[in-house]
PDB file of C-alpha atoms in Angstrom:
ATOM      1  CA  UNK A 172      15.947  20.239 -47.929  1.00 36.00           C
ATOM      2  CA  UNK A 173      19.419  19.252 -46.381  1.00 45.00           C
ATOM      3  CA  UNK A 174      20.486  15.724 -45.835  1.00 46.00           C
ATOM      4  CA  UNK A 175      19.616  15.673 -42.129  1.00 45.00           C
ATOM      5  CA  UNK A 176      15.981  16.147 -42.944  1.00 47.00           C
ATOM      6  CA  UNK A 177      15.959  13.369 -45.582  1.00 50.00           C
ATOM      7  CA  UNK A 178      17.274  10.650 -43.180  1.00 53.00           C
ATOM      8  CA  UNK A 179      15.075   7.602 -42.871  1.00 59.00           C
ATOM      9  CA  UNK A 180      16.747   5.156 -40.516  1.00 64.00           C
ATOM     10  CA  UNK A 181      16.142   1.324 -40.616  1.00 75.00           C
ATOM     11  CA  UNK A 182      15.933   0.416 -36.830  1.00 77.00           C
ATOM     12  CA  UNK A 183      17.855  -2.713 -37.453  1.00 80.00           C
ATOM     13  CA  UNK A 184      20.897  -0.525 -38.557  1.00 84.00           C
ATOM     14  CA  UNK A 185      20.640   1.347 -35.288  1.00 84.00           C
ATOM     15  CA  UNK A 186      20.609  -1.871 -33.385  1.00 83.00           C
ATOM     16  CA  UNK A 187      23.751  -3.060 -35.199  1.00 84.00           C
ATOM     17  CA  UNK A 188      25.469   0.106 -34.511  1.00 86.00           C
ATOM     18  CA  UNK A 189      24.768  -0.138 -30.863  1.00 85.00           C
ATOM     19  CA  UNK A 190      25.814  -3.775 -30.698  1.00 84.00           C
ATOM     20  CA  UNK A 191      29.219  -2.795 -31.997  1.00 86.00           C
ATOM     21  CA  UNK A 192      29.470   0.177 -29.725  1.00 84.00           C
ATOM     22  CA  UNK A 193      28.662  -2.206 -26.706  1.00 83.00           C
ATOM     23  CA  UNK A 194      31.015  -5.057 -27.614  1.00 85.00           C
ATOM     24  CA  UNK A 195      33.767  -3.051 -29.250  1.00 83.00           C
ATOM     25  CA  UNK A 196      34.256  -5.054 -32.378  1.00 84.00           C
ATOM     26  CA  UNK A 197      32.081  -6.426 -35.234  1.00 84.00           C
ATOM     27  CA  UNK A 198      33.062 -10.099 -34.552  1.00 83.00           C
ATOM     28  CA  UNK A 199      32.230  -9.913 -30.896  1.00 84.00           C
ATOM     29  CA  UNK A 200      28.931  -7.936 -31.588  1.00 82.00           C
ATOM     30  CA  UNK A 201      27.941 -10.441 -34.196  1.00 82.00           C
ATOM     31  CA  UNK A 202      28.519 -13.397 -31.894  1.00 80.00           C
ATOM     32  CA  UNK A 203      26.648 -11.750 -29.043  1.00 75.00           C
ATOM     33  CA  UNK A 204      23.590 -11.010 -31.057  1.00 74.00           C
ATOM     34  CA  UNK A 205      23.532 -14.205 -33.177  1.00 76.00           C
ATOM     35  CA  UNK A 206      24.256 -12.568 -36.456  1.00 77.00           C
ATOM     36  CA  UNK A 207      27.060 -13.137 -38.983  1.00 82.00           C
ATOM     37  CA  UNK A 208      30.062 -10.921 -39.139  1.00 84.00           C
ATOM     38  CA  UNK A 209      29.394 -10.084 -42.903  1.00 85.00           C
ATOM     39  CA  UNK A 210      25.733  -9.189 -42.176  1.00 85.00           C
ATOM     40  CA  UNK A 211      26.715  -6.977 -39.335  1.00 85.00           C
ATOM     41  CA  UNK A 212      29.455  -5.302 -41.455  1.00 86.00           C
ATOM     42  CA  UNK A 213      26.863  -4.652 -44.239  1.00 87.00           C
ATOM     43  CA  UNK A 214      24.405  -2.964 -41.744  1.00 86.00           C
ATOM     44  CA  UNK A 215      27.172  -0.727 -40.487  1.00 86.00           C
ATOM     45  CA  UNK A 216      28.149   0.202 -44.060  1.00 88.00           C
ATOM     46  CA  UNK A 217      24.602   0.828 -44.954  1.00 86.00           C
ATOM     47  CA  UNK A 218      24.193   3.153 -41.954  1.00 86.00           C
ATOM     48  CA  UNK A 219      27.368   4.951 -42.749  1.00 84.00           C
ATOM     49  CA  UNK A 220      26.107   5.334 -46.366  1.00 86.00           C
ATOM     50  CA  UNK A 221      22.786   6.850 -45.065  1.00 84.00           C
ATOM     51  CA  UNK A 222      24.671   9.271 -42.751  1.00 84.00           C
ATOM     52  CA  UNK A 223      27.404  10.141 -45.271  1.00 84.00           C
ATOM     53  CA  UNK A 224      30.161   9.495 -42.783  1.00 85.00           C
ATOM     54  CA  UNK A 225      32.265   6.780 -41.213  1.00 88.00           C
ATOM     55  CA  UNK A 226      31.175   5.649 -37.800  1.00 85.00           C
ATOM     56  CA  UNK A 227      34.143   3.362 -36.788  1.00 87.00           C
ATOM     57  CA  UNK A 228      37.828   3.007 -37.603  1.00 85.00           C
ATOM     58  CA  UNK A 229      39.548  -0.316 -37.080  1.00 79.00           C
ATOM     59  CA  UNK A 230      42.093  -0.411 -34.267  1.00 71.00           C
ATOM     60  CA  UNK A 231      44.282  -2.860 -32.682  1.00 68.00           C
ATOM     61  CA  UNK A 232      41.657  -3.781 -30.162  1.00 73.00           C
ATOM     62  CA  UNK A 233      38.578  -3.619 -32.404  1.00 77.00           C
ATOM     63  CA  UNK A 234      36.140  -0.866 -33.784  1.00 82.00           C
ATOM     64  CA  UNK A 235      36.879   2.571 -32.546  1.00 84.00           C
ATOM     65  CA  UNK A 236      34.219   5.170 -32.743  1.00 85.00           C
ATOM     66  CA  UNK A 237      34.886   8.302 -35.070  1.00 87.00           C
ATOM     67  CA  UNK A 238      33.648  11.712 -34.112  1.00 87.00           C
ATOM     68  CA  UNK A 239      30.456  11.069 -36.226  1.00 85.00           C
ATOM     69  CA  UNK A 240      30.036   7.739 -34.338  1.00 82.00           C
ATOM     70  CA  UNK A 241      30.420   9.387 -30.933  1.00 86.00           C
ATOM     71  CA  UNK A 242      27.723  11.951 -31.973  1.00 85.00           C
ATOM     72  CA  UNK A 243      25.286   9.180 -32.866  1.00 85.00           C
ATOM     73  CA  UNK A 244      25.645   7.074 -29.667  1.00 85.00           C
ATOM     74  CA  UNK A 245      23.441   9.214 -27.369  1.00 86.00           C
ATOM     75  CA  UNK A 246      20.439   9.628 -29.929  1.00 84.00           C
ATOM     76  CA  UNK A 247      20.765   5.991 -30.904  1.00 82.00           C
ATOM     77  CA  UNK A 248      20.411   4.886 -27.336  1.00 82.00           C
ATOM     78  CA  UNK A 249      17.438   7.241 -26.928  1.00 80.00           C
ATOM     79  CA  UNK A 250      15.785   5.412 -29.840  1.00 79.00           C
ATOM     80  CA  UNK A 251      16.447   2.065 -28.214  1.00 75.00           C
ATOM     81  CA  UNK A 252      14.947   3.114 -24.896  1.00 72.00           C
ATOM     82  CA  UNK A 253      11.812   4.411 -26.887  1.00 72.00           C
ATOM     83  CA  UNK A 254      11.648   1.102 -28.684  1.00 70.00           C
ATOM     84  CA  UNK A 255      11.826  -0.906 -25.562  1.00 65.00           C
ATOM     85  CA  UNK A 256       9.050   1.460 -24.020  1.00 63.00           C
ATOM     86  CA  UNK A 257       6.934   0.738 -27.005  1.00 66.00           C
ATOM     87  CA  UNK A 258       7.419  -2.942 -26.766  1.00 65.00           C
ATOM     88  CA  UNK A 259       6.528  -3.011 -23.042  1.00 58.00           C
ATOM     89  CA  UNK A 260       3.318  -0.926 -23.767  1.00 62.00           C
ATOM     90  CA  UNK A 261       2.263  -3.310 -26.505  1.00 60.00           C
ATOM     91  CA  UNK A 262       3.063  -6.449 -24.334  1.00 57.00           C
ATOM     92  CA  UNK A 263       0.959  -5.021 -21.590  1.00 54.00           C
ATOM     93  CA  UNK A 264      -2.161  -4.784 -23.753  1.00 54.00           C
ATOM     94  CA  UNK A 265      -2.035  -8.425 -24.695  1.00 53.00           C
ATOM     95  CA  UNK A 266      -5.108 -10.301 -23.301  1.00 55.00           C
ATOM     96  CA  UNK A 267      -4.172 -13.695 -24.355  1.00 59.00           C
ATOM     97  CA  UNK A 268      -2.716 -16.462 -22.061  1.00 76.00           C
ATOM     98  CA  UNK A 269      -1.261 -18.183 -24.987  1.00 80.00           C
ATOM     99  CA  UNK A 270       2.466 -17.280 -25.560  1.00 85.00           C
ATOM    100  CA  UNK A 271       5.917 -17.262 -23.927  1.00 88.00           C
ATOM    101  CA  UNK A 272       6.943 -15.896 -20.538  1.00 90.00           C
ATOM    102  CA  UNK A 273      10.700 -15.484 -19.916  1.00 90.00           C
ATOM    103  CA  UNK A 274      11.806 -15.983 -16.325  1.00 92.00           C
ATOM    104  CA  UNK A 275      15.342 -15.424 -14.999  1.00 90.00           C
ATOM    105  CA  UNK A 276      16.754 -16.849 -11.758  1.00 92.00           C
ATOM    106  CA  UNK A 277      20.099 -17.941 -10.315  1.00 89.00           C
ATOM    107  CA  UNK A 278      21.499 -21.265 -11.473  1.00 90.00           C
ATOM    108  CA  UNK A 279      20.628 -23.067  -8.224  1.00 91.00           C
ATOM    109  CA  UNK A 280      17.196 -21.588  -8.092  1.00 93.00           C
ATOM    110  CA  UNK A 281      16.542 -22.518 -11.687  1.00 93.00           C
ATOM    111  CA  UNK A 282      17.991 -26.054 -11.416  1.00 93.00           C
ATOM    112  CA  UNK A 283      16.646 -27.130  -8.058  1.00 93.00           C
ATOM    113  CA  UNK A 284      13.847 -24.942  -6.760  1.00 93.00           C
ATOM    114  CA  UNK A 285      11.935 -23.944  -9.877  1.00 94.00           C
ATOM    115  CA  UNK A 286      11.231 -27.264 -11.811  1.00 94.00           C
ATOM    116  CA  UNK A 287       8.387 -28.545  -9.521  1.00 94.00           C
ATOM    117  CA  UNK A 288       6.922 -25.067  -9.401  1.00 94.00           C
ATOM    118  CA  UNK A 289       7.106 -24.648 -13.199  1.00 94.00           C
ATOM    119  CA  UNK A 290       5.784 -28.200 -13.663  1.00 94.00           C
ATOM    120  CA  UNK A 291       2.594 -27.375 -11.803  1.00 93.00           C
ATOM    121  CA  UNK A 292       2.264 -24.107 -13.695  1.00 92.00           C
ATOM    122  CA  UNK A 293       2.523 -25.967 -17.062  1.00 92.00           C
ATOM    123  CA  UNK A 294      -0.402 -28.121 -15.872  1.00 92.00           C
ATOM    124  CA  UNK A 295      -2.373 -25.215 -14.892  1.00 88.00           C
ATOM    125  CA  UNK A 296      -1.609 -23.080 -18.011  1.00 89.00           C
ATOM    126  CA  UNK A 297      -0.732 -25.489 -20.876  1.00 90.00           C
ATOM    127  CA  UNK A 298      -0.884 -22.621 -23.433  1.00 88.00           C
ATOM    128  CA  UNK A 299       1.968 -20.719 -21.661  1.00 90.00           C
ATOM    129  CA  UNK A 300       5.477 -21.604 -22.887  1.00 91.00           C
ATOM    130  CA  UNK A 301       8.333 -20.920 -20.591  1.00 93.00           C
ATOM    131  CA  UNK A 302      11.869 -19.703 -21.185  1.00 92.00           C
ATOM    132  CA  UNK A 303      14.352 -20.004 -18.162  1.00 92.00           C
ATOM    133  CA  UNK A 304      17.335 -17.761 -18.041  1.00 89.00           C
ATOM    134  CA  UNK A 305      19.653 -19.291 -15.513  1.00 88.00           C
ATOM    135  CA  UNK A 306      22.215 -16.787 -14.330  1.00 82.00           C
ATOM    136  CA  UNK A 307      23.040 -14.402 -11.428  1.00 69.00           C
ATOM    137  CA  UNK A 308      23.123 -11.280 -13.464  1.00 67.00           C
ATOM    138  CA  UNK A 309      20.689  -8.659 -12.981  1.00 60.00           C
ATOM    139  CA  UNK A 310      18.918  -8.956 -16.267  1.00 60.00           C
ATOM    140  CA  UNK A 311      17.356  -5.690 -17.379  1.00 63.00           C
ATOM    141  CA  UNK A 312      13.616  -6.271 -17.168  1.00 63.00           C
ATOM    142  CA  UNK A 313      12.976  -2.876 -18.633  1.00 54.00           C
ATOM    143  CA  UNK A 314      14.717  -4.091 -21.845  1.00 61.00           C
ATOM    144  CA  UNK A 315      12.741  -7.390 -22.049  1.00 62.00           C
ATOM    145  CA  UNK A 316      15.723  -9.499 -21.363  1.00 76.00           C
ATOM    146  CA  UNK A 317      13.251 -11.286 -18.997  1.00 82.00           C
ATOM    147  CA  UNK A 318       9.650 -10.767 -18.153  1.00 87.00           C
ATOM    148  CA  UNK A 319       9.884 -11.893 -14.481  1.00 90.00           C
ATOM    149  CA  UNK A 320      12.940 -12.110 -12.309  1.00 90.00           C
ATOM    150  CA  UNK A 321      13.509 -14.029  -9.064  1.00 92.00           C
ATOM    151  CA  UNK A 322      16.368 -12.269  -7.187  1.00 89.00           C
ATOM    152  CA  UNK A 323      18.161 -12.440  -3.950  1.00 85.00           C
ATOM    153  CA  UNK A 324      18.367  -8.657  -3.721  1.00 82.00           C
ATOM    154  CA  UNK A 325      15.813  -5.838  -3.808  1.00 81.00           C
ATOM    155  CA  UNK A 326      15.725  -4.210  -7.332  1.00 78.00           C
ATOM    156  CA  UNK A 327      16.692  -0.592  -7.340  1.00 75.00           C
ATOM    157  CA  UNK A 328      14.527   0.596 -10.250  1.00 70.00           C
ATOM    158  CA  UNK A 329      11.314   2.274  -9.103  1.00 67.00           C
ATOM    159  CA  UNK A 330       9.623   1.175 -12.388  1.00 69.00           C
ATOM    160  CA  UNK A 331       9.364  -2.430 -11.388  1.00 78.00           C
ATOM    161  CA  UNK A 332       6.860  -4.243  -9.360  1.00 82.00           C
ATOM    162  CA  UNK A 333       8.847  -5.927  -6.557  1.00 86.00           C
ATOM    163  CA  UNK A 334       7.484  -8.294  -3.982  1.00 89.00           C
ATOM    164  CA  UNK A 335       9.497  -9.591  -1.062  1.00 92.00           C
ATOM    165  CA  UNK A 336       8.382 -13.204  -0.547  1.00 93.00           C
ATOM    166  CA  UNK A 337      10.535 -14.057   2.456  1.00 92.00           C
ATOM    167  CA  UNK A 338      13.905 -15.686   3.028  1.00 93.00           C
ATOM    168  CA  UNK A 339      15.454 -19.025   2.148  1.00 93.00           C
ATOM    169  CA  UNK A 340      17.557 -20.419   4.976  1.00 92.00           C
ATOM    170  CA  UNK A 341      21.212 -20.896   4.130  1.00 90.00           C
ATOM    171  CA  UNK A 342      23.825 -23.253   5.746  1.00 90.00           C
ATOM    172  CA  UNK A 343      27.503 -24.165   5.514  1.00 90.00           C
ATOM    173  CA  UNK A 344      28.007 -27.866   4.771  1.00 94.00           C
ATOM    174  CA  UNK A 345      30.644 -30.533   4.118  1.00 93.00           C
ATOM    175  CA  UNK A 346      30.411 -34.114   3.050  1.00 94.00           C
ATOM    176  CA  UNK A 347      30.866 -36.886   5.526  1.00 93.00           C
ATOM    177  CA  UNK A 348      33.739 -38.243   3.461  1.00 92.00           C
ATOM    178  CA  UNK A 349      35.515 -34.916   3.532  1.00 93.00           C
ATOM    179  CA  UNK A 350      35.041 -34.574   7.285  1.00 91.00           C
ATOM    180  CA  UNK A 351      36.246 -38.254   7.939  1.00 90.00           C
ATOM    181  CA  UNK A 352      39.337 -37.572   5.774  1.00 89.00           C
ATOM    182  CA  UNK A 353      40.248 -34.360   7.651  1.00 86.00           C
ATOM    183  CA  UNK A 354      39.832 -36.116  11.020  1.00 80.00           C
ATOM    184  CA  UNK A 355      39.721 -32.669  12.863  1.00 82.00           C
ATOM    185  CA  UNK A 356      36.632 -31.624  14.823  1.00 83.00           C
ATOM    186  CA  UNK A 357      35.172 -28.515  13.241  1.00 80.00           C
ATOM    187  CA  UNK A 358      35.027 -25.421  15.564  1.00 76.00           C
ATOM    188  CA  UNK A 359      35.706 -21.644  15.116  1.00 71.00           C
ATOM    189  CA  UNK A 360      39.293 -22.314  16.383  1.00 75.00           C
ATOM    190  CA  UNK A 361      39.955 -24.868  13.741  1.00 80.00           C
ATOM    191  CA  UNK A 362      38.253 -23.245  10.794  1.00 77.00           C
ATOM    192  CA  UNK A 363      41.550 -22.391   9.278  1.00 76.00           C
ATOM    193  CA  UNK A 364      42.476 -26.004   8.900  1.00 83.00           C
ATOM    194  CA  UNK A 365      39.676 -26.726   6.405  1.00 86.00           C
ATOM    195  CA  UNK A 366      39.263 -26.152   2.737  1.00 88.00           C
ATOM    196  CA  UNK A 367      36.517 -23.711   1.737  1.00 89.00           C
ATOM    197  CA  UNK A 368      34.573 -23.540  -1.350  1.00 91.00           C
ATOM    198  CA  UNK A 369      33.479 -20.014  -2.482  1.00 84.00           C
ATOM    199  CA  UNK A 370      33.160 -17.453  -5.231  1.00 81.00           C
ATOM    200  CA  UNK A 371      35.927 -16.121  -7.500  1.00 81.00           C
ATOM    201  CA  UNK A 372      35.251 -12.568  -8.346  1.00 79.00           C
ATOM    202  CA  UNK A 373      31.865 -12.282  -6.532  1.00 75.00           C
ATOM    203  CA  UNK A 374      32.410 -10.837  -3.050  1.00 73.00           C
ATOM    204  CA  UNK A 375      29.037 -11.819  -1.591  1.00 73.00           C
ATOM    205  CA  UNK A 376      30.343 -14.670   0.712  1.00 72.00           C
ATOM    206  CA  UNK A 377      33.364 -12.594   1.963  1.00 72.00           C
ATOM    207  CA  UNK A 378      31.087  -9.672   2.655  1.00 73.00           C
ATOM    208  CA  UNK A 379      28.560 -11.818   4.496  1.00 70.00           C
ATOM    209  CA  UNK A 380      31.195 -13.446   6.590  1.00 69.00           C
ATOM    210  CA  UNK A 381      32.776 -10.016   7.387  1.00 70.00           C
ATOM    211  CA  UNK A 382      29.449  -8.835   8.613  1.00 68.00           C
ATOM    212  CA  UNK A 383      29.380 -11.681  11.246  1.00 63.00           C
ATOM    213  CA  UNK A 384      32.932 -10.821  12.326  1.00 65.00           C
ATOM    214  CA  UNK A 385      34.670 -13.555  10.394  1.00 66.00           C
ATOM    215  CA  UNK A 386      37.581 -12.178   8.459  1.00 67.00           C
ATOM    216  CA  UNK A 387      38.044 -13.948   5.116  1.00 70.00           C
ATOM    217  CA  UNK A 388      39.457 -13.018   1.852  1.00 72.00           C
ATOM    218  CA  UNK A 389      39.270 -14.523  -1.720  1.00 75.00           C
ATOM    219  CA  UNK A 390      42.456 -16.375  -0.941  1.00 77.00           C
ATOM    220  CA  UNK A 391      40.705 -17.973   1.909  1.00 77.00           C
ATOM    221  CA  UNK A 392      38.874 -20.266  -0.475  1.00 82.00           C
ATOM    222  CA  UNK A 393      40.731 -23.364  -1.748  1.00 86.00           C
ATOM    223  CA  UNK A 394      38.208 -23.819  -4.500  1.00 89.00           C
ATOM    224  CA  UNK A 395      36.673 -20.740  -6.279  1.00 89.00           C
ATOM    225  CA  UNK A 396      34.149 -20.303  -8.997  1.00 89.00           C
ATOM    226  CA  UNK A 397      31.271 -17.800  -9.504  1.00 84.00           C
ATOM    227  CA  UNK A 398      29.205 -20.643 -11.041  1.00 88.00           C
ATOM    228  CA  UNK A 399      26.972 -21.876  -8.231  1.00 88.00           C
ATOM    229  CA  UNK A 400      26.480 -25.180  -9.839  1.00 92.00           C
ATOM    230  CA  UNK A 401      30.278 -25.745 -10.032  1.00 93.00           C
ATOM    231  CA  UNK A 402      30.404 -24.791  -6.246  1.00 92.00           C
ATOM    232  CA  UNK A 403      27.580 -27.159  -5.279  1.00 94.00           C
ATOM    233  CA  UNK A 404      29.123 -30.148  -7.213  1.00 94.00           C
ATOM    234  CA  UNK A 405      32.435 -29.384  -5.490  1.00 94.00           C
ATOM    235  CA  UNK A 406      30.786 -29.561  -2.249  1.00 95.00           C
ATOM    236  CA  UNK A 407      29.035 -32.798  -2.949  1.00 95.00           C
ATOM    237  CA  UNK A 408      32.381 -34.294  -4.321  1.00 94.00           C
ATOM    238  CA  UNK A 409      34.130 -33.601  -0.891  1.00 93.00           C
ATOM    239  CA  UNK A 410      36.290 -30.792  -1.878  1.00 93.00           C
ATOM    240  CA  UNK A 411      35.631 -28.731   1.269  1.00 91.00           C
ATOM    241  CA  UNK A 412      33.147 -26.661   3.125  1.00 91.00           C
ATOM    242  CA  UNK A 413      30.549 -24.939   1.016  1.00 91.00           C
ATOM    243  CA  UNK A 414      27.292 -23.070   1.187  1.00 90.00           C
ATOM    244  CA  UNK A 415      23.765 -23.959  -0.015  1.00 92.00           C
ATOM    245  CA  UNK A 416      19.979 -23.756   0.530  1.00 93.00           C
ATOM    246  CA  UNK A 417      18.981 -25.639   3.701  1.00 93.00           C
ATOM    247  CA  UNK A 418      15.954 -27.119   1.862  1.00 92.00           C
ATOM    248  CA  UNK A 419      18.365 -28.441  -0.883  1.00 93.00           C
ATOM    249  CA  UNK A 420      20.953 -29.780   1.393  1.00 94.00           C
ATOM    250  CA  UNK A 421      18.454 -31.723   3.508  1.00 92.00           C
ATOM    251  CA  UNK A 422      17.960 -33.849   0.474  1.00 92.00           C
ATOM    252  CA  UNK A 423      21.522 -35.055   0.425  1.00 95.00           C
ATOM    253  CA  UNK A 424      22.269 -37.521   3.372  1.00 94.00           C
ATOM    254  CA  UNK A 425      25.980 -37.335   2.650  1.00 95.00           C
ATOM    255  CA  UNK A 426      26.109 -33.687   3.700  1.00 95.00           C
ATOM    256  CA  UNK A 427      26.780 -32.643   7.244  1.00 93.00           C
ATOM    257  CA  UNK A 428      25.876 -29.000   8.456  1.00 93.00           C
ATOM    258  CA  UNK A 429      29.100 -27.601  10.052  1.00 89.00           C
ATOM    259  CA  UNK A 430      28.350 -24.020  10.601  1.00 84.00           C
ATOM    260  CA  UNK A 431      25.926 -22.842  13.447  1.00 80.00           C
ATOM    261  CA  UNK A 432      22.415 -21.799  12.286  1.00 78.00           C
ATOM    262  CA  UNK A 433      22.935 -18.112  12.953  1.00 73.00           C
ATOM    263  CA  UNK A 434      26.223 -17.777  11.119  1.00 76.00           C
ATOM    264  CA  UNK A 435      24.595 -17.206   7.684  1.00 80.00           C
ATOM    265  CA  UNK A 436      21.638 -14.791   7.082  1.00 81.00           C
ATOM    266  CA  UNK A 437      18.588 -15.913   5.124  1.00 87.00           C
ATOM    267  CA  UNK A 438      18.785 -15.204   1.446  1.00 89.00           C
ATOM    268  CA  UNK A 439      15.954 -12.791   0.597  1.00 91.00           C
ATOM    269  CA  UNK A 440      13.764 -13.834  -2.316  1.00 93.00           C
ATOM    270  CA  UNK A 441      12.306 -10.957  -4.448  1.00 93.00           C
ATOM    271  CA  UNK A 442       9.900 -11.396  -7.258  1.00 92.00           C
ATOM    272  CA  UNK A 443       9.909  -8.638  -9.816  1.00 89.00           C
ATOM    273  CA  UNK A 444       8.458  -7.512 -13.123  1.00 86.00           C
ATOM    274  CA  UNK A 445       8.026  -4.242 -15.058  1.00 81.00           C
ATOM    275  CA  UNK A 446       4.933  -2.319 -14.118  1.00 77.00           C
ATOM    276  CA  UNK A 447       3.474  -2.500 -17.706  1.00 69.00           C
ATOM    277  CA  UNK A 448       3.511  -6.192 -17.732  1.00 67.00           C
ATOM    278  CA  UNK A 449       1.265  -6.599 -14.763  1.00 65.00           C
ATOM    279  CA  UNK A 450      -1.647  -5.698 -16.956  1.00 70.00           C
ATOM    280  CA  UNK A 451      -0.683  -8.689 -19.264  1.00 80.00           C
ATOM    281  CA  UNK A 452      -2.819 -11.705 -18.062  1.00 84.00           C
ATOM    282  CA  UNK A 453      -0.138 -14.156 -19.196  1.00 86.00           C
ATOM    283  CA  UNK A 454       2.623 -12.529 -17.245  1.00 87.00           C
ATOM    284  CA  UNK A 455       0.265 -11.927 -14.287  1.00 87.00           C
ATOM    285  CA  UNK A 456      -0.700 -15.537 -14.100  1.00 89.00           C
ATOM    286  CA  UNK A 457       2.960 -16.657 -14.052  1.00 92.00           C
ATOM    287  CA  UNK A 458       3.847 -14.015 -11.476  1.00 92.00           C
ATOM    288  CA  UNK A 459       1.040 -14.896  -9.243  1.00 91.00           C
ATOM    289  CA  UNK A 460       1.786 -18.616  -9.435  1.00 93.00           C
ATOM    290  CA  UNK A 461       5.518 -18.161  -8.688  1.00 94.00           C
ATOM    291  CA  UNK A 462       4.600 -15.918  -5.606  1.00 93.00           C
ATOM    292  CA  UNK A 463       2.184 -18.554  -4.187  1.00 92.00           C
ATOM    293  CA  UNK A 464       4.445 -21.450  -4.826  1.00 93.00           C
ATOM    294  CA  UNK A 465       7.604 -19.770  -3.599  1.00 94.00           C
ATOM    295  CA  UNK A 466       5.922 -18.536  -0.373  1.00 93.00           C
ATOM    296  CA  UNK A 467       4.794 -21.978   0.295  1.00 93.00           C
ATOM    297  CA  UNK A 468       8.239 -23.326  -0.251  1.00 92.00           C
ATOM    298  CA  UNK A 469       9.686 -20.654   2.135  1.00 93.00           C
ATOM    299  CA  UNK A 470       7.073 -21.377   4.735  1.00 91.00           C
ATOM    300  CA  UNK A 471       7.804 -25.214   4.578  1.00 90.00           C
ATOM    301  CA  UNK A 472      11.282 -24.462   6.047  1.00 86.00           C
ATOM    302  CA  UNK A 473       9.503 -23.911   9.400  1.00 73.00           C
ATOM    303  CA  UNK A 474       7.575 -27.254   9.306  1.00 63.00           C
TER     304      UNK A 474
END
């Protein structure tokens, strides 16, 4: 029997290998997955001993795959996908409400819109624990980085349950103090005389403005950050004209809406989860509660 037929891989070693492949260096991979560098190095060494070949060489910029390592990447990723599919299938069979549900949403949604919704959820289902992932990245639900996602764009994967709940109204605002300091009436003709708050690398605002015939570039924004919370605080602090949910801005009397209502499209709200998890009562309970409460919140905009 040759060596290939006798291999019996420890899945944790494959995970360690893929982490180094993804992050390009043992140190960065260890930090990303919450392991120590010596532990990860030992796992790579154990896998190399099992295979009988070096998988990486140390380069100036980190760990570089050898030919043997390159050959292992595809089957290792296949194993990873199979493991994720097995985890999803197992999760879908759980009939208990007790446990954890991981929800991902943008920073602004997580900080300002979700807390009262999740508070009522906790009263309704005290056995369900919640993990909130506040970011704008499209966390991969199929790999269980989250159980449920609230996103402002329709998911592309056809293996996800996706429900469009409606749209959140958006507006362009500035603080009273900022407008008084500028002492220039705001109008389309004077737009260039104002400071604008926008994203850094994210082109969403620029693209939305261009769709309305307003030509802006990244340099059009005097204050730039891809962190929504930073942009919001900059707006409240009087650093210029920024953007936000109308529902939220209405709670701040120091903010004045300066852009016409029809200048900014509503932000669509999509609620998504993997198909397999809809058979899980715990995930289903949270999913349905979020749908009900978010729809009520969206409908309240018209009251």
